[in-house]
Short mmCIF file of C-alpha atoms in Angstrom, two decimals:
data_model
loop_
_atom_site.label_atom_id
_atom_site.label_comp_id
_atom_site.label_asym_id
_atom_site.label_seq_id
_atom_site.Cartn_x
_atom_site.Cartn_y
_atom_site.Cartn_z
CA MET A 37 23.42 59.62 69.97
CA ASP A 38 25.79 62.50 69.24
CA VAL A 39 27.71 64.39 71.84
CA ILE A 40 26.95 68.08 72.00
CA GLU A 41 30.14 69.85 71.16
CA THR A 42 30.34 72.87 73.20
CA LYS A 43 31.04 76.27 71.77
CA ILE A 44 31.16 78.09 75.11
CA ASP A 45 34.33 80.13 75.92
CA THR A 46 34.71 79.94 79.68
CA LYS A 47 37.36 82.53 79.45
CA SER A 48 35.43 85.30 77.93
CA ASP A 49 34.04 88.50 79.66
CA GLU A 50 30.38 87.49 79.03
CA TYR A 51 30.90 84.24 80.44
CA ARG A 52 32.56 85.53 83.56
CA LYS A 53 29.93 88.13 84.07
CA ASN A 54 27.15 85.67 83.69
CA PHE A 55 28.80 83.35 86.04
CA GLU A 56 29.33 85.88 88.89
CA ALA A 57 25.86 86.99 88.64
CA MET A 58 24.46 83.42 88.98
CA GLU A 59 26.77 82.70 91.71
CA ALA A 60 25.38 85.78 93.69
CA LEU A 61 21.86 84.62 92.90
CA VAL A 62 22.62 81.06 94.39
CA ALA A 63 24.38 82.61 97.57
CA ASP A 64 21.28 84.56 98.13
CA LEU A 65 19.24 81.35 97.59
CA LYS A 66 21.36 79.32 100.01
CA GLU A 67 21.00 81.95 102.55
CA GLU A 68 17.10 82.04 102.20
CA LEU A 69 17.18 78.16 102.69
CA ARG A 70 19.27 78.56 105.69
CA LYS A 71 16.71 81.01 107.32
CA VAL A 72 13.96 78.52 106.49
CA ARG A 73 15.76 75.71 108.18
CA GLU A 74 17.35 77.44 111.11
CA ASP A 75 15.76 80.92 112.04
CA ARG A 76 13.36 80.23 114.91
CA PRO A 77 12.58 82.10 118.35
CA GLN A 78 14.53 80.67 120.91
CA LYS A 79 11.32 80.64 123.17
CA ALA A 80 9.82 78.30 120.51
CA LYS A 81 12.79 76.09 120.67
CA ASP A 82 12.83 75.93 124.36
CA ARG A 83 9.28 75.31 124.69
CA LEU A 84 9.62 72.08 122.10
CA ALA A 85 12.42 70.85 124.18
CA ALA A 86 10.45 71.04 127.40
CA GLN A 87 7.83 69.06 125.87
CA GLY A 88 10.31 66.41 125.07
CA LYS A 89 9.58 66.79 121.38
CA MET A 90 11.99 66.55 118.59
CA PRO A 91 12.40 69.38 115.90
CA ILE A 92 10.76 68.29 112.62
CA ARG A 93 14.15 68.22 110.62
CA GLU A 94 15.55 65.85 113.48
CA LYS A 95 12.45 63.68 112.96
CA LEU A 96 13.11 63.48 109.12
CA ALA A 97 16.71 62.63 109.72
CA LEU A 98 15.86 59.71 111.93
CA LEU A 99 12.90 58.59 109.66
CA LEU A 100 14.83 58.54 106.43
CA ASP A 101 17.12 55.74 105.41
CA ARG A 102 20.91 56.93 105.97
CA ASN A 103 22.91 58.42 103.27
CA THR A 104 19.94 58.46 100.65
CA PRO A 105 18.78 61.39 98.67
CA TYR A 106 15.88 63.70 99.89
CA LEU A 107 14.18 66.04 97.51
CA GLU A 108 12.38 68.88 99.50
CA ILE A 109 9.31 70.21 98.15
CA SER A 110 8.71 74.01 98.24
CA PRO A 111 10.70 75.09 101.08
CA LEU A 112 10.24 78.76 100.50
CA THR A 113 6.45 78.65 100.62
CA ALA A 114 4.93 81.86 102.13
CA ARG A 115 8.03 83.69 101.82
CA GLY A 116 7.62 87.45 102.90
CA MET A 117 3.77 86.59 103.75
CA TYR A 118 2.04 87.17 107.05
CA ASP A 119 4.52 88.33 109.64
CA GLY A 120 7.40 87.17 107.61
CA THR A 121 8.36 84.24 110.00
CA ILE A 122 6.14 81.42 108.67
CA HIS A 123 8.96 79.55 107.09
CA GLY A 124 7.82 77.20 104.48
CA ALA A 125 4.17 77.67 105.52
CA GLY A 126 4.92 75.96 108.73
CA LEU A 127 5.40 72.60 106.80
CA VAL A 128 8.30 70.64 105.85
CA CYS A 129 7.56 68.12 102.93
CA GLY A 130 9.72 66.03 100.63
CA ILE A 131 10.45 62.82 98.75
CA GLY A 132 12.71 60.55 100.62
CA ILE A 133 13.59 56.84 101.16
CA VAL A 134 12.17 54.77 104.09
CA CYS A 135 13.12 51.06 104.29
CA GLY A 136 14.17 51.38 100.53
CA LYS A 137 10.79 52.71 99.36
CA GLU A 138 10.18 56.12 98.02
CA VAL A 139 7.76 58.10 100.21
CA LEU A 140 6.35 61.52 100.56
CA VAL A 141 6.94 62.73 104.15
CA SER A 142 5.19 65.88 105.48
CA GLY A 143 5.67 67.23 108.95
CA ASN A 144 4.42 70.28 110.98
CA ASP A 145 7.08 72.68 112.38
CA ALA A 146 5.87 73.19 116.02
CA THR A 147 8.46 76.04 116.37
CA ILE A 148 6.29 78.05 113.96
CA LYS A 149 3.26 79.29 115.83
CA GLY A 150 2.79 75.95 117.29
CA GLY A 151 2.44 74.40 113.90
CA SER A 152 -0.68 76.67 112.96
CA THR A 153 -2.21 76.03 109.73
CA TYR A 154 -2.28 79.25 107.49
CA PRO A 155 -3.82 79.49 103.98
CA MET A 156 -0.66 78.88 102.32
CA THR A 157 -0.14 75.69 104.53
CA VAL A 158 -3.47 74.33 103.28
CA LYS A 159 -2.26 75.24 99.56
CA LYS A 160 1.10 73.48 100.31
CA THR A 161 -0.81 70.34 101.82
CA LEU A 162 -2.98 70.16 98.88
CA ARG A 163 0.24 70.29 96.46
CA VAL A 164 1.77 67.39 98.37
CA GLN A 165 -1.34 65.31 98.05
CA ALA A 166 -1.49 66.00 94.40
CA ILE A 167 2.26 64.77 94.21
CA VAL A 168 1.26 61.83 96.34
CA MET A 169 -1.87 60.76 93.89
CA GLU A 170 -0.02 61.50 90.68
CA ASN A 171 3.04 59.60 91.39
CA ARG A 172 1.43 56.91 93.75
CA LEU A 173 3.79 57.49 96.56
CA PRO A 174 3.03 56.34 99.91
CA SER A 175 2.59 59.26 102.31
CA ILE A 176 3.71 59.74 105.90
CA THR A 177 2.48 62.72 107.83
CA LEU A 178 3.96 63.78 111.20
CA VAL A 179 1.29 65.95 112.91
CA ASP A 180 2.00 68.65 115.55
CA SER A 181 -0.33 71.49 114.73
CA ALA A 182 -2.38 73.81 117.05
CA GLY A 183 -4.96 74.04 114.30
CA GLY A 184 -6.34 76.72 111.89
CA TYR A 185 -4.88 80.17 112.20
CA LEU A 186 -8.17 81.60 113.62
CA PRO A 187 -7.57 85.35 112.36
CA LEU A 188 -7.55 84.00 108.69
CA GLN A 189 -10.11 81.09 109.30
CA SER A 190 -12.26 82.34 106.32
CA GLU A 191 -9.13 81.52 104.00
CA VAL A 192 -8.69 78.10 105.33
CA PHE A 193 -11.96 76.65 105.61
CA PRO A 194 -14.87 76.69 103.27
CA ASP A 195 -13.85 76.49 99.47
CA ILE A 196 -13.09 73.78 97.00
CA ASP A 197 -9.54 74.48 97.59
CA ASP A 198 -9.34 75.04 101.27
CA GLY A 199 -8.98 72.82 104.37
CA GLY A 200 -11.82 70.50 103.73
CA ARG A 201 -10.11 69.40 100.42
CA ILE A 202 -7.47 67.75 102.51
CA PHE A 203 -9.72 65.23 103.93
CA TYR A 204 -11.41 64.73 100.82
CA ASN A 205 -8.04 63.96 99.03
CA GLN A 206 -7.28 61.56 101.90
CA ALA A 207 -10.48 59.56 101.00
CA ILE A 208 -9.65 59.47 97.24
CA THR A 209 -5.85 58.34 98.07
CA SER A 210 -7.32 55.55 100.13
CA LYS A 211 -9.56 54.56 97.13
CA MET A 212 -6.54 54.61 94.95
CA GLY A 213 -4.74 52.02 97.43
CA ILE A 214 -1.93 54.51 98.42
CA PRO A 215 -0.79 53.78 101.91
CA GLN A 216 -1.25 56.72 104.37
CA ILE A 217 0.46 56.65 107.66
CA THR A 218 0.21 59.20 110.32
CA ALA A 219 2.03 60.00 113.41
CA VAL A 220 0.39 62.13 116.15
CA MET A 221 3.18 63.85 117.89
CA GLY A 222 1.32 66.85 119.04
CA LEU A 223 -2.29 68.50 118.57
CA CYS A 224 -4.60 67.34 116.18
CA THR A 225 -7.56 69.80 116.45
CA ALA A 226 -10.92 70.31 115.00
CA GLY A 227 -10.70 69.25 111.28
CA GLY A 228 -7.06 68.43 111.86
CA ALA A 229 -8.44 65.42 113.77
CA TYR A 230 -9.48 63.83 110.54
CA VAL A 231 -5.93 63.40 109.17
CA PRO A 232 -5.00 60.69 111.48
CA ALA A 233 -8.55 59.29 111.58
CA MET A 234 -8.58 59.10 107.68
CA SER A 235 -5.21 57.49 107.45
CA ASP A 236 -4.69 53.86 107.01
CA GLU A 237 -2.50 53.49 110.36
CA THR A 238 -2.08 55.84 113.09
CA ILE A 239 0.76 56.09 115.57
CA HIS A 240 0.00 58.00 118.72
CA VAL A 241 2.65 59.58 121.11
CA LYS A 242 1.94 59.49 124.80
CA GLY A 243 1.75 62.53 126.81
CA THR A 244 2.28 65.01 123.78
CA GLY A 245 -0.24 63.57 121.08
CA ALA A 246 -3.87 64.64 121.28
CA ILE A 247 -6.67 64.12 118.94
CA PHE A 248 -10.13 65.82 119.36
CA LEU A 249 -12.72 67.77 117.34
CA GLY A 250 -12.91 70.49 120.08
CA GLY A 251 -10.02 71.14 122.41
CA PRO A 252 -10.32 71.97 126.11
CA PRO A 253 -11.21 75.55 125.70
CA LEU A 254 -14.05 75.00 123.24
CA VAL A 255 -15.36 71.92 125.34
CA LYS A 256 -15.57 74.24 128.38
CA ALA A 257 -17.41 77.00 126.41
CA ALA A 258 -19.69 74.81 124.80
CA THR A 259 -20.54 72.29 127.88
CA GLY A 260 -18.87 73.51 130.89
CA GLU A 261 -16.83 70.53 131.18
CA VAL A 262 -13.15 70.97 132.44
CA VAL A 263 -11.07 68.48 130.75
CA THR A 264 -7.14 68.33 129.89
CA ALA A 265 -5.99 67.66 126.33
CA ASP A 266 -4.60 64.27 127.39
CA GLN A 267 -7.76 63.26 129.05
CA LEU A 268 -9.92 64.51 126.13
CA GLY A 269 -7.79 63.08 123.28
CA GLY A 270 -4.53 61.42 124.48
CA ALA A 271 -2.86 58.19 123.61
CA ASP A 272 -4.36 56.22 126.29
CA LEU A 273 -7.95 57.28 125.27
CA HIS A 274 -7.52 56.57 121.56
CA CYS A 275 -5.43 53.43 121.80
CA ARG A 276 -7.29 51.80 124.67
CA GLU A 277 -11.01 53.13 124.25
CA SER A 278 -11.95 54.83 121.02
CA GLY A 279 -9.69 52.93 118.79
CA VAL A 280 -8.90 55.86 116.68
CA SER A 281 -5.27 55.22 116.83
CA ASP A 282 -3.41 51.94 116.20
CA TYR A 283 -0.06 52.11 117.82
CA TYR A 284 0.84 53.32 121.19
CA ALA A 285 4.41 55.21 121.20
CA GLU A 286 6.31 56.17 124.26
CA ASP A 287 7.92 59.20 122.45
CA ASP A 288 8.71 60.76 118.95
CA ARG A 289 11.66 58.29 118.63
CA HIS A 290 9.36 55.06 119.37
CA ALA A 291 6.87 56.77 117.00
CA ILE A 292 9.36 56.85 114.16
CA ALA A 293 10.68 53.24 115.00
CA ILE A 294 6.89 51.99 114.70
CA ILE A 295 6.59 53.93 111.15
CA ARG A 296 9.59 52.26 109.78
CA ASN A 297 8.27 48.96 111.09
CA ILE A 298 5.15 49.41 109.01
CA MET A 299 7.00 50.72 105.89
CA GLU A 300 9.14 47.65 106.25
CA CYS A 301 5.84 45.51 106.03
CA LEU A 302 4.50 47.13 103.00
CA PRO A 303 4.54 45.16 99.92
CA PRO A 304 7.23 46.69 97.25
CA THR A 305 5.86 48.76 94.61
CA GLU A 306 6.31 47.43 90.99
CA LYS A 307 7.55 50.68 89.32
CA SER A 308 7.19 51.45 85.66
CA ARG A 309 9.83 50.23 83.41
CA LEU A 310 11.70 52.41 80.89
CA ALA A 311 14.36 51.46 78.42
CA MET A 312 17.16 52.54 80.61
CA HIS A 313 20.88 52.94 79.84
CA GLU A 314 23.82 52.82 82.21
CA PRO A 315 24.02 56.25 83.79
CA ALA A 316 27.08 58.38 83.21
CA PRO A 317 27.75 62.01 84.21
CA PRO A 318 27.75 64.79 81.53
CA LEU A 319 31.09 65.62 79.75
CA TYR A 320 31.06 69.14 80.90
CA ASP A 321 31.09 70.62 84.33
CA PRO A 322 27.46 71.41 85.54
CA ARG A 323 28.70 74.65 87.39
CA GLU A 324 29.39 76.10 83.81
CA ILE A 325 25.76 76.55 83.65
CA TYR A 326 26.37 79.74 85.65
CA GLY A 327 28.23 81.29 82.97
CA ILE A 328 25.87 80.03 80.09
CA VAL A 329 22.65 81.21 81.34
CA SER A 330 22.26 84.99 80.59
CA ARG A 331 22.27 87.25 83.45
CA GLU A 332 19.81 89.40 81.42
CA LEU A 333 16.56 87.76 80.10
CA LYS A 334 16.39 89.33 76.84
CA VAL A 335 20.06 88.19 75.98
CA PRO A 336 19.61 84.87 74.20
CA TYR A 337 21.92 81.62 74.47
CA ASP A 338 21.95 78.18 72.99
CA VAL A 339 19.88 75.86 75.14
CA ARG A 340 21.75 72.85 73.90
CA GLU A 341 24.88 74.23 75.83
CA LEU A 342 22.46 73.80 79.09
CA ILE A 343 21.33 70.32 77.92
CA ALA A 344 25.03 69.24 77.63
CA ARG A 345 25.61 69.75 81.25
CA VAL A 346 22.47 68.02 82.35
CA VAL A 347 22.01 64.87 80.41
CA ASP A 348 24.19 61.62 80.43
CA ARG A 349 27.49 61.77 78.63
CA SER A 350 26.30 65.12 77.10
CA GLU A 351 24.77 62.86 74.37
CA PHE A 352 21.55 64.35 72.43
CA LEU A 353 19.72 63.01 69.43
CA GLU A 354 18.18 66.16 67.98
CA PHE A 355 14.84 65.95 66.34
CA LYS A 356 14.36 68.28 63.12
CA GLU A 357 17.60 69.93 63.72
CA LEU A 358 17.18 72.04 60.69
CA PHE A 359 13.68 72.83 60.94
CA ALA A 360 11.98 75.37 63.23
CA PRO A 361 15.24 76.50 65.17
CA THR A 362 13.57 78.25 67.91
CA LEU A 363 12.56 75.26 69.61
CA VAL A 364 15.16 72.39 70.25
CA CYS A 365 13.72 69.05 70.56
CA GLY A 366 15.39 65.77 71.05
CA TRP A 367 16.11 62.62 73.21
CA ALA A 368 18.78 61.94 75.86
CA TYR A 369 19.03 60.26 79.13
CA ILE A 370 19.29 61.63 82.69
CA HIS A 371 20.73 59.31 85.48
CA GLY A 372 19.97 56.41 83.00
CA TYR A 373 16.26 57.40 82.37
CA PRO A 374 15.19 58.27 78.87
CA VAL A 375 13.72 61.66 78.54
CA GLY A 376 12.28 63.85 75.47
CA ILE A 377 13.67 67.33 75.87
CA LEU A 378 12.00 70.61 74.56
CA GLY A 379 14.01 73.65 75.06
CA ASN A 380 13.49 77.21 73.98
CA ASN A 381 15.97 79.13 71.64
CA GLY A 382 13.49 82.01 70.95
CA VAL A 383 9.86 82.74 70.59
CA LEU A 384 7.51 80.14 69.16
CA PHE A 385 6.61 80.57 65.45
CA PRO A 386 3.97 78.27 63.73
CA ASP A 387 6.69 75.76 62.52
CA SER A 388 8.07 75.59 65.94
CA ALA A 389 4.64 74.81 67.30
CA LEU A 390 4.13 72.15 64.82
CA LYS A 391 7.49 70.59 65.57
CA GLY A 392 6.86 70.47 69.17
CA THR A 393 3.54 68.85 68.72
CA GLN A 394 4.98 66.16 66.60
CA PHE A 395 7.75 65.54 69.05
CA ILE A 396 5.13 65.41 71.97
CA GLN A 397 3.13 62.79 70.26
CA ILE A 398 6.01 60.57 69.48
CA CYS A 399 7.21 60.62 73.11
CA ASP A 400 3.75 60.02 74.50
CA ARG A 401 3.35 57.16 72.00
CA ARG A 402 6.62 55.70 73.13
CA LYS A 403 6.17 56.24 76.92
CA ILE A 404 9.21 58.48 76.97
CA PRO A 405 8.80 61.25 79.98
CA LEU A 406 9.09 64.96 78.75
CA LEU A 407 11.23 67.49 79.96
CA PHE A 408 10.67 71.24 79.29
CA LEU A 409 13.40 73.88 79.57
CA GLN A 410 11.50 77.05 79.73
CA ASN A 411 13.23 80.47 78.34
CA ILE A 412 10.26 81.91 76.36
CA ASN A 413 8.78 85.17 75.55
CA GLY A 414 5.88 83.60 74.03
CA PHE A 415 4.47 83.05 70.40
CA ILE A 416 5.28 85.45 67.67
CA VAL A 417 2.82 88.12 67.04
CA GLY A 418 1.86 90.21 63.91
CA SER A 419 -0.32 90.04 60.99
CA GLU A 420 2.03 87.76 58.93
CA TYR A 421 1.98 85.25 61.66
CA GLU A 422 -1.72 85.24 61.85
CA ARG A 423 -2.18 84.60 58.20
CA LEU A 424 0.17 81.60 58.60
CA GLY A 425 -1.87 80.33 61.47
CA ILE A 426 0.04 80.92 64.61
CA THR A 427 -3.03 80.56 66.72
CA LYS A 428 -4.15 77.22 65.40
CA HIS A 429 -0.81 75.94 65.29
CA GLY A 430 -0.18 77.12 68.85
CA HIS A 431 -3.35 75.34 69.94
CA LYS A 432 -2.01 72.10 68.37
CA MET A 433 1.20 72.27 70.80
CA VAL A 434 -0.83 73.41 73.91
CA ASN A 435 -3.42 70.57 73.04
CA ALA A 436 -0.60 68.18 72.95
CA VAL A 437 1.06 69.32 76.16
CA ALA A 438 -2.23 69.31 78.01
CA THR A 439 -3.15 65.78 76.86
CA ALA A 440 0.29 64.02 76.87
CA THR A 441 -0.05 61.18 79.27
CA VAL A 442 3.62 60.45 80.10
CA PRO A 443 5.39 62.25 83.11
CA LYS A 444 6.08 65.84 82.47
CA PHE A 445 8.85 67.73 84.25
CA THR A 446 9.55 71.76 83.70
CA VAL A 447 12.38 73.99 84.65
CA ILE A 448 11.97 77.72 83.97
CA VAL A 449 15.53 78.71 83.23
CA GLY A 450 14.80 81.95 82.02
CA ALA A 451 11.60 83.92 81.13
CA SER A 452 8.26 82.35 81.08
CA TYR A 453 5.79 84.89 79.45
CA GLY A 454 2.12 84.57 78.34
CA ALA A 455 1.17 81.61 76.16
CA GLY A 456 4.73 80.40 76.02
CA ASN A 457 4.30 79.45 79.54
CA TYR A 458 1.34 77.21 78.58
CA ALA A 459 3.05 75.64 75.42
CA MET A 460 6.06 74.87 77.34
CA CYS A 461 4.05 73.13 80.38
CA GLY A 462 3.75 75.82 82.83
CA ARG A 463 1.85 74.90 86.24
CA ALA A 464 -1.57 75.06 84.82
CA TYR A 465 -0.38 72.02 82.41
CA SER A 466 0.29 69.69 85.26
CA PRO A 467 3.98 68.87 84.96
CA ARG A 468 4.64 66.34 87.79
CA PHE A 469 7.09 68.74 89.16
CA LEU A 470 8.23 72.29 88.22
CA TRP A 471 11.14 74.37 89.28
CA MET A 472 12.77 77.74 88.65
CA TYR A 473 16.32 79.03 88.45
CA PRO A 474 17.12 82.00 90.82
CA GLY A 475 17.06 84.47 87.97
CA ALA A 476 13.90 83.38 86.03
CA GLU A 477 10.69 85.37 85.76
CA ILE A 478 7.31 84.29 85.16
CA ALA A 479 4.43 86.84 84.02
CA VAL A 480 1.81 87.56 81.34
CA MET A 481 4.64 89.77 79.71
CA GLY A 482 7.50 91.77 80.98
CA GLY A 483 7.27 95.07 82.78
CA GLU A 484 8.61 96.96 79.78
CA GLN A 485 6.33 95.41 77.22
CA ALA A 486 3.24 95.80 79.55
CA SER A 487 3.83 99.33 80.31
CA GLY A 488 4.49 99.99 76.55
CA VAL A 489 1.27 98.39 75.68
CA LEU A 490 -0.65 100.53 78.26
CA VAL A 491 1.08 103.75 76.95
CA THR A 492 0.27 103.01 73.22
CA LEU A 493 -3.52 102.31 74.39
CA ARG A 494 -3.62 105.52 76.16
CA ASN A 495 -2.18 107.60 73.29
CA ASP A 496 -4.53 105.91 70.76
CA GLN A 497 -7.49 107.12 73.16
CA LEU A 498 -6.22 110.49 73.26
CA VAL A 499 -5.67 110.66 69.45
CA LYS A 500 -9.54 109.61 69.04
CA GLU A 501 -10.51 112.40 71.61
CA GLY A 502 -8.32 114.82 69.52
CA LYS A 503 -5.77 115.51 72.29
CA PRO A 504 -1.87 115.63 72.18
CA PRO A 505 -0.17 112.44 73.22
CA LEU A 506 1.17 111.77 76.66
CA SER A 507 4.34 113.83 77.80
CA LYS A 508 7.34 111.85 78.84
CA ASP A 509 6.36 112.48 82.48
CA GLU A 510 2.89 111.25 81.84
CA GLU A 511 4.53 108.00 80.17
CA ASP A 512 6.62 107.38 83.18
CA ALA A 513 3.82 107.95 85.61
CA ILE A 514 2.35 104.92 83.81
CA ARG A 515 5.31 102.85 83.16
CA LYS A 516 7.10 103.04 86.56
CA PRO A 517 4.22 101.41 88.74
CA LEU A 518 3.94 98.64 86.11
CA ILE A 519 7.64 97.94 85.85
CA ASP A 520 7.89 98.12 89.76
CA ALA A 521 5.12 95.58 90.09
CA ALA A 522 6.42 93.37 87.59
CA ARG A 523 9.81 93.29 89.26
CA LYS A 524 8.39 92.33 92.50
CA GLU A 525 5.37 89.81 91.32
CA SER A 526 7.43 88.07 88.30
CA ASN A 527 10.52 87.00 90.08
CA ALA A 528 11.30 83.38 91.40
CA TYR A 529 10.98 84.41 95.01
CA TYR A 530 7.52 85.59 94.60
CA SER A 531 6.59 82.52 92.34
CA THR A 532 7.90 80.03 94.85
CA ALA A 533 6.29 81.93 97.86
CA ASN A 534 2.85 81.41 96.00
CA LEU A 535 3.57 77.74 95.29
CA TRP A 536 3.48 78.35 91.45
CA ASP A 537 6.50 76.05 91.46
CA ASP A 538 8.08 73.31 93.63
CA GLY A 539 11.14 75.07 94.58
CA ILE A 540 14.09 77.29 93.41
CA LEU A 541 16.93 75.32 92.06
CA ASP A 542 20.71 75.96 92.05
CA PRO A 543 21.55 75.14 88.46
CA VAL A 544 24.11 72.87 89.42
CA ASP A 545 21.61 70.57 91.01
CA THR A 546 19.34 70.33 87.80
CA ARG A 547 20.51 66.92 86.85
CA ASP A 548 20.17 65.23 90.23
CA VAL A 549 16.73 66.91 90.90
CA LEU A 550 15.26 65.57 87.68
CA GLY A 551 16.76 62.06 88.36
CA LEU A 552 15.08 61.77 91.64
CA ALA A 553 11.82 63.29 90.24
CA ILE A 554 11.62 60.84 87.35
CA SER A 555 12.34 58.15 89.80
CA ALA A 556 9.61 58.98 92.07
CA ALA A 557 7.22 59.41 88.93
CA LEU A 558 7.90 55.85 88.07
CA ASN A 559 5.83 54.74 91.14
CA ALA A 560 2.88 55.33 89.00
CA PRO A 561 1.83 53.75 85.72
CA ILE A 562 3.08 55.73 82.73
CA ARG A 563 -0.44 55.80 81.63
CA ASP A 564 -3.77 53.77 82.55
CA ASP A 565 -4.58 52.78 79.16
CA VAL A 566 -5.57 56.25 78.09
CA PHE A 567 -4.06 57.52 75.17
CA GLY A 568 -5.04 59.94 72.45
CA TYR A 569 -5.61 63.62 71.86
CA GLY A 570 -8.45 66.14 71.26
CA ILE A 571 -9.29 67.90 68.04
CA PHE A 572 -6.37 69.41 66.18
CA ARG A 573 -7.64 72.38 64.22
CA MET A 574 -6.34 72.05 60.66
#
């Protein structure tokens, strides 16, 4: 492979301004992540301590193997929603190492409304379960939840993507033979009782853990019986009498020790094999990405410069280098894992789509994972390009992305607009993981373009009615609300709050995060003997 020779002038004014802008965005990101980890009411902390419980992140530190990597999933879920304090939707989730095995660990944060389940908690749980099933990762669940947040019960209960789907997914996960281990460290109320009941093995903590379909207040209202939570569903009852729970734990630390013993006994996973190379760092400093990525989305830059600071030895074998230059395709290694990379250097033309389609087919045939680096305004538009078949050629690329069977990974490094989002493996196209840079945007189109379309449509309508076109003030009245809404709803924080991605990345971490994700994906077969595509319109 050839080494990418950088053309970046790190002393230029443009580089400096880009660097400072990204540095400020990353500082904001780190502050948001600090709030998620640390900002809790003192009353909630004191209550947890009085109950003899450990905070969720202390549990994780004790559970995970020391000095091993941990990849947190969607830490900023529900940011700005509800009362603004339901950090991470009250759920901490991530991929880590337990007894040498990669696992997906999730746990309720009982310092946030007692671990209550909000609509976004359900959505985050379903996302975690999708990761478990797609990547065949054992799952460990640390439960301490007061149950569904009743004022929003209609949003967590009845639909296909609401709470009941969690237990459906547990049944499917069990059918797939993926281990599920649950520790009952607090309340498991109502539907939540099915989480431990549907797990392979359940650990139950004495005194604090309780499992019941109806809690003491509901039992009293329904039957008149007065009973405590421990009497109704404590560890003694479920370990000695009902048999719902399998292991009796004295406290949280004991429960975690039991989980680790169970994990130690699990047979090792035979991971998918790739033609790996010896890992090596890039030749260029990853922090230079700060100065490469444009601070203004409309200003282009060469995606090869980004690739050079992510891949091993900055080596890249480019595919069709002289053809369709707005889409860069080629092969490289990340932490020793082979990847096929598609990165945008402009809008997608008909030839770009054909090039991308062929490249995806080759990678899929060779079982090489795909990495999409999105910075895309969409497909080219206009009568000339419609005559050239942009729609049918775009369809080929979208088809190939949708039906590729190898693991796919997406990083939105800039713009992600319209059908370009689809062709470059947006969330709807099931990448195993998807992340965004702090300054990235995702929308049908930018606010300026959207407002321009509406102004044009309104003026066309006025012409048909024989009326004069909009004045500047009337145009501004249309444009401003759209631009303001786009600014609010297309930014990375809005995306991550709504779980359109798996987290916002500090660009410096891109390489390491991708390495962890690829490793996790290899716990599943590259494909289950299913290979092929639908009809490509010619």
